[in-house]
Coordinates of C-alpha atoms in Angstrom, one line a residue:
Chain Q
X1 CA 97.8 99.6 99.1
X2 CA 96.7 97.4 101.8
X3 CA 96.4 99.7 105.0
X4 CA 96.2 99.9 108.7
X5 CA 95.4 102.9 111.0
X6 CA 95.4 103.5 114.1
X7 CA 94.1 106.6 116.3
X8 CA 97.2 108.7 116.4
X9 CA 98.8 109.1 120.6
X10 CA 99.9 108.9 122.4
X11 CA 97.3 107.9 124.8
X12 CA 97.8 108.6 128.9
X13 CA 95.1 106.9 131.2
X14 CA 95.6 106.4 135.5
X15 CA 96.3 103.4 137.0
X16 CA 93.1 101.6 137.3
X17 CA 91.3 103.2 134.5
X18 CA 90.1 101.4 130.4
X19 CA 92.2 101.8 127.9
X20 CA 90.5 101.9 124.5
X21 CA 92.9 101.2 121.6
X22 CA 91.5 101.5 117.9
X23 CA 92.5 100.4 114.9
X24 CA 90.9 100.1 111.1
X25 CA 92.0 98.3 107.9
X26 CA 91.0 98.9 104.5
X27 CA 91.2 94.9 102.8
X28 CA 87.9 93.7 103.4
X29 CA 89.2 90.2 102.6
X30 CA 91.1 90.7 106.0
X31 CA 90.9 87.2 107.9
X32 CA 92.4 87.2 110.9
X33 CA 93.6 90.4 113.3
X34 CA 96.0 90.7 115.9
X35 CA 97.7 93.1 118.6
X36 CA 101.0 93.4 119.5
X37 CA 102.3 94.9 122.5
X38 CA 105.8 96.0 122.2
X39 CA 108.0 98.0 125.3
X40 CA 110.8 100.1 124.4
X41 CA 114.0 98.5 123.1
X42 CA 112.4 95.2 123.1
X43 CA 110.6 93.3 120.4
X44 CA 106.8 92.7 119.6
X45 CA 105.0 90.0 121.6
X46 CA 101.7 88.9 120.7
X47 CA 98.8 89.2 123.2
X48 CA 95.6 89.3 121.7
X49 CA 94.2 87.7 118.4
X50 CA 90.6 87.5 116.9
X51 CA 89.0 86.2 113.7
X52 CA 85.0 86.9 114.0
X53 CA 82.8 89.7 115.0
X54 CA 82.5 90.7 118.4
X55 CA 84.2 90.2 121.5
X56 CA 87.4 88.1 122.7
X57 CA 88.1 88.4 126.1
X58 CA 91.6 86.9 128.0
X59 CA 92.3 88.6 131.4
X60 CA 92.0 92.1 131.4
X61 CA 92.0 92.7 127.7
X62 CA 89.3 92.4 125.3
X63 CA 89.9 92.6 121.9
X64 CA 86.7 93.6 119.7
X65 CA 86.2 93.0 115.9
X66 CA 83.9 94.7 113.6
X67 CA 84.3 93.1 109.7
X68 CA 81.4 95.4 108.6
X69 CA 83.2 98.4 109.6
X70 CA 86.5 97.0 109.4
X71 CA 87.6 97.9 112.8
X72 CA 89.2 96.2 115.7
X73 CA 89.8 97.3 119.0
X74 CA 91.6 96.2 122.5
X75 CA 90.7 97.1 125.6
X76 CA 92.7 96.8 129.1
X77 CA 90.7 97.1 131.8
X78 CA 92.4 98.1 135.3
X79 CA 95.2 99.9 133.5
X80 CA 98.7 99.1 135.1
X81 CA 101.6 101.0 134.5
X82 CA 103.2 98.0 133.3
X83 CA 100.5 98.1 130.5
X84 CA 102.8 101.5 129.8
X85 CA 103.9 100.4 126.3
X86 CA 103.3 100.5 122.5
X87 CA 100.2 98.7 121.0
X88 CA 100.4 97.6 117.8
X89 CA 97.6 96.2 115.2
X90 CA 97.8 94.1 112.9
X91 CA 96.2 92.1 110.0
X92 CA 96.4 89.3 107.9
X93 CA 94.7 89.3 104.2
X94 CA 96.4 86.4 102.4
X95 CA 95.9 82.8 103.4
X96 CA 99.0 79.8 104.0
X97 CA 102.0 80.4 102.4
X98 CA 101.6 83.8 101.0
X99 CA 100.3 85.2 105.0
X100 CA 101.6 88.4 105.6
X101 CA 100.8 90.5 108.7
X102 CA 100.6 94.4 108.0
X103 CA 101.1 96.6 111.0
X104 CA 99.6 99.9 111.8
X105 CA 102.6 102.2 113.3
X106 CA 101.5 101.8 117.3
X107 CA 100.0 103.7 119.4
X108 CA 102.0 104.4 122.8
X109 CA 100.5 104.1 126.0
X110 CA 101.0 105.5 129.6
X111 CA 99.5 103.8 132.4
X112 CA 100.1 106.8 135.4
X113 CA 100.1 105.8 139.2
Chain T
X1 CA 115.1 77.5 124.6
X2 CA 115.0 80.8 122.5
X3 CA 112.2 80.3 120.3
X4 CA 113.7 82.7 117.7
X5 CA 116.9 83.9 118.3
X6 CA 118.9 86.6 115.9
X7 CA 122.2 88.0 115.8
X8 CA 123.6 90.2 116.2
X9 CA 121.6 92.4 118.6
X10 CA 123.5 95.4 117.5
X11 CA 125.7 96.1 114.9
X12 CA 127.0 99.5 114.3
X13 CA 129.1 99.9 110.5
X14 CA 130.5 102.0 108.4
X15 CA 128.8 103.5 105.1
X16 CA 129.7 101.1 101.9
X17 CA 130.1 97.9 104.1
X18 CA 128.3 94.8 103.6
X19 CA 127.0 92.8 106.9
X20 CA 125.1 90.1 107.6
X21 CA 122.0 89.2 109.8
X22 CA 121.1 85.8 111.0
X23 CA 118.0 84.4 112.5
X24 CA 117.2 81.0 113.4
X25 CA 114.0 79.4 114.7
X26 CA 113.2 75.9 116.9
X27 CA 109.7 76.1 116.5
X28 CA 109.5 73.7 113.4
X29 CA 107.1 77.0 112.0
X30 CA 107.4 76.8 108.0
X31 CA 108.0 80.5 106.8
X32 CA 109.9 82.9 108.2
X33 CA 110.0 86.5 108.0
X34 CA 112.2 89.8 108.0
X35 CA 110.6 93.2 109.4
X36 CA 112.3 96.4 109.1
X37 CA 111.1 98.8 112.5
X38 CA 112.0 102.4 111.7
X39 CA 112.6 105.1 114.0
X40 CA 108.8 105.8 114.0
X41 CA 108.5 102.1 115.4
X42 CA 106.9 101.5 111.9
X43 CA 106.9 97.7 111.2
X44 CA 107.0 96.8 107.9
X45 CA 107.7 93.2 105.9
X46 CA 110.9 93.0 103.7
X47 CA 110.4 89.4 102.9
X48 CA 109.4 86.0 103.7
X49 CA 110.1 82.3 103.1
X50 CA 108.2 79.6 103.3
X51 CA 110.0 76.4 103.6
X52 CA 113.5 77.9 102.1
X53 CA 111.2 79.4 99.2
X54 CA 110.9 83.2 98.8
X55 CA 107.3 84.2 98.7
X56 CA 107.1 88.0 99.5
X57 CA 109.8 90.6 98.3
X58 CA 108.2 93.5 99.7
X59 CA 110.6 96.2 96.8
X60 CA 113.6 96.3 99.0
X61 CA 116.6 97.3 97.0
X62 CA 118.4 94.7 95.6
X63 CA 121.1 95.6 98.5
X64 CA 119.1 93.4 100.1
X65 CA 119.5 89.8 99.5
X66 CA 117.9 87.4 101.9
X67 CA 118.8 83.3 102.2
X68 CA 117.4 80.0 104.0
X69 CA 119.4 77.5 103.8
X70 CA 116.5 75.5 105.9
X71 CA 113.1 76.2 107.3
X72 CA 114.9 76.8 110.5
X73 CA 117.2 79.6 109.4
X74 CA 116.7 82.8 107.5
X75 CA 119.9 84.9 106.9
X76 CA 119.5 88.5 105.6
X77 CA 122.8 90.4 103.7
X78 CA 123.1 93.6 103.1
X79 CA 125.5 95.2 100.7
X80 CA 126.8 99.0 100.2
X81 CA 125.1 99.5 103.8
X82 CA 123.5 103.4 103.5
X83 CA 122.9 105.6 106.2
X84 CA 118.8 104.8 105.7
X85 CA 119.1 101.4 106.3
X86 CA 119.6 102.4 110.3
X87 CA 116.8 100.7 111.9
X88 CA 115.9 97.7 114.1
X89 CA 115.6 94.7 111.5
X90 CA 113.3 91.5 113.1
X91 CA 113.0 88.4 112.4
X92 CA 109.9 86.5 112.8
X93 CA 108.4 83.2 112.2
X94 CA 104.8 81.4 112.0
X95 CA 103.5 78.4 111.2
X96 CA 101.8 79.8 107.6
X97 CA 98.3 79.0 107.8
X98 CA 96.4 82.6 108.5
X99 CA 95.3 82.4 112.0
X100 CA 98.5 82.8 113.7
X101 CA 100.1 85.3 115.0
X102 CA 103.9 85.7 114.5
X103 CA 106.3 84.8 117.1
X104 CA 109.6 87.6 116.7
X105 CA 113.0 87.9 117.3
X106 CA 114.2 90.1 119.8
X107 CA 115.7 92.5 116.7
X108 CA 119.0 93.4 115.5
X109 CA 120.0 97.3 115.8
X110 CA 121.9 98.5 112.8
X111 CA 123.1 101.8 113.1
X112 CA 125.2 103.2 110.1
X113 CA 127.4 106.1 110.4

């Protein structure tokens, strides 16, 4: 069983502050790795994505892969609270057709003021 | 333009009735995808179709029959609705190669009582 954790929350920073957000898989033939961010009663929308070690940065996230220890990361930087939301990770083993993403189940953030 | 639009957004039913889903997508993306979200905001695949071919039937009960009549529409019916199948169902679509994320639907609430 293909599987993805991530650390359990939820996970409260202040406004301003780094959010760290982890996440590990256990396919090691894992390609590609993405995270979600999804607000309440709303559906999952894509914000970060990263396919080779180290660091991706866009904005004030940063999304950080390690194949070796098959982990990924996101970070926010300057937290907001409308960064106040669940994060979700996910990862893709197969390839074309057969793709399938496999989500962890989210960690929930709060961004106070 | 919705890029992939489902409905209903909510449908609340009865125990032993049979309802349908539909999702529909103008991205010109080749498979398409249902999620199941349950109260635990756990996302997990119930199937996908690439090009109006089933490629992953993740065991869902056989209650559970999905359709494409195109690559643009992916339909899901459920029969004898049980009180376990409440949950937020999403569609979602991508463009099959590995290194995309997947673009969603904004969900569909069943609720059955």
């Amino acid at each position: 069983q293909k599987e993805v954790e991530q650390n359990s929350g939820p996970l409260s920073v202040p406004e301003g502050a780094i959010a760290s957000l982890n996440c590990t898989y256990s396919d090691r033939g894992s390609q590609s790795f993405f995270w979600y961010r999804q607000y309440s009663g709303k559906s999952p929308e894509l914000i970060m994505s990263i396919y080779s070690n180290g660091d991706k940065e866009d904005g004030r996230f940063t999304a950080q892969l390690n194949k070796a220890s098959q982990y990924v990361s996101l970070l926010i930087r300057d937290s907001q609270p409308s960064d106040s939301a669940t994060y979700l990770c996910a990862v893709n083993a197969a390839t074309g057709a057969n793709s399938k993403l496999t989500f962890g189940k989210g960690i929930t953030l709060s961004v106070r003021p | 333009d919705t890029a992939v639009s489902q409905t209903p957004k909510y449908l609340v039913t009865q125990m032993g009735n049979d309802k349908s889903i539909k999702c529909e997508q103008n991205l010109g993306h080749d498979t398409m995808y249902w999620y199941k979200q349950d109260s635990k905001k756990f996302l997990k695949i119930m199937f996908s179709y690439n090009n109006k071919e089933l490629i992953i039937n993740e065991t869902v009960p056989n209650r559970f029959s999905p359709k494409s009549p195109d690559k643009a529409h992916l339909n899901l019916h459920i029969n004898s609705l049980e009180l376990g199948d409440s949950a937020v169902y999403f569609c979602a679509s991508s463009p099959g190669e590995n290194h995309h994320g997947y673009t969603f639907g904004s969900g569909t609430r069943l609720t059955v009582v």
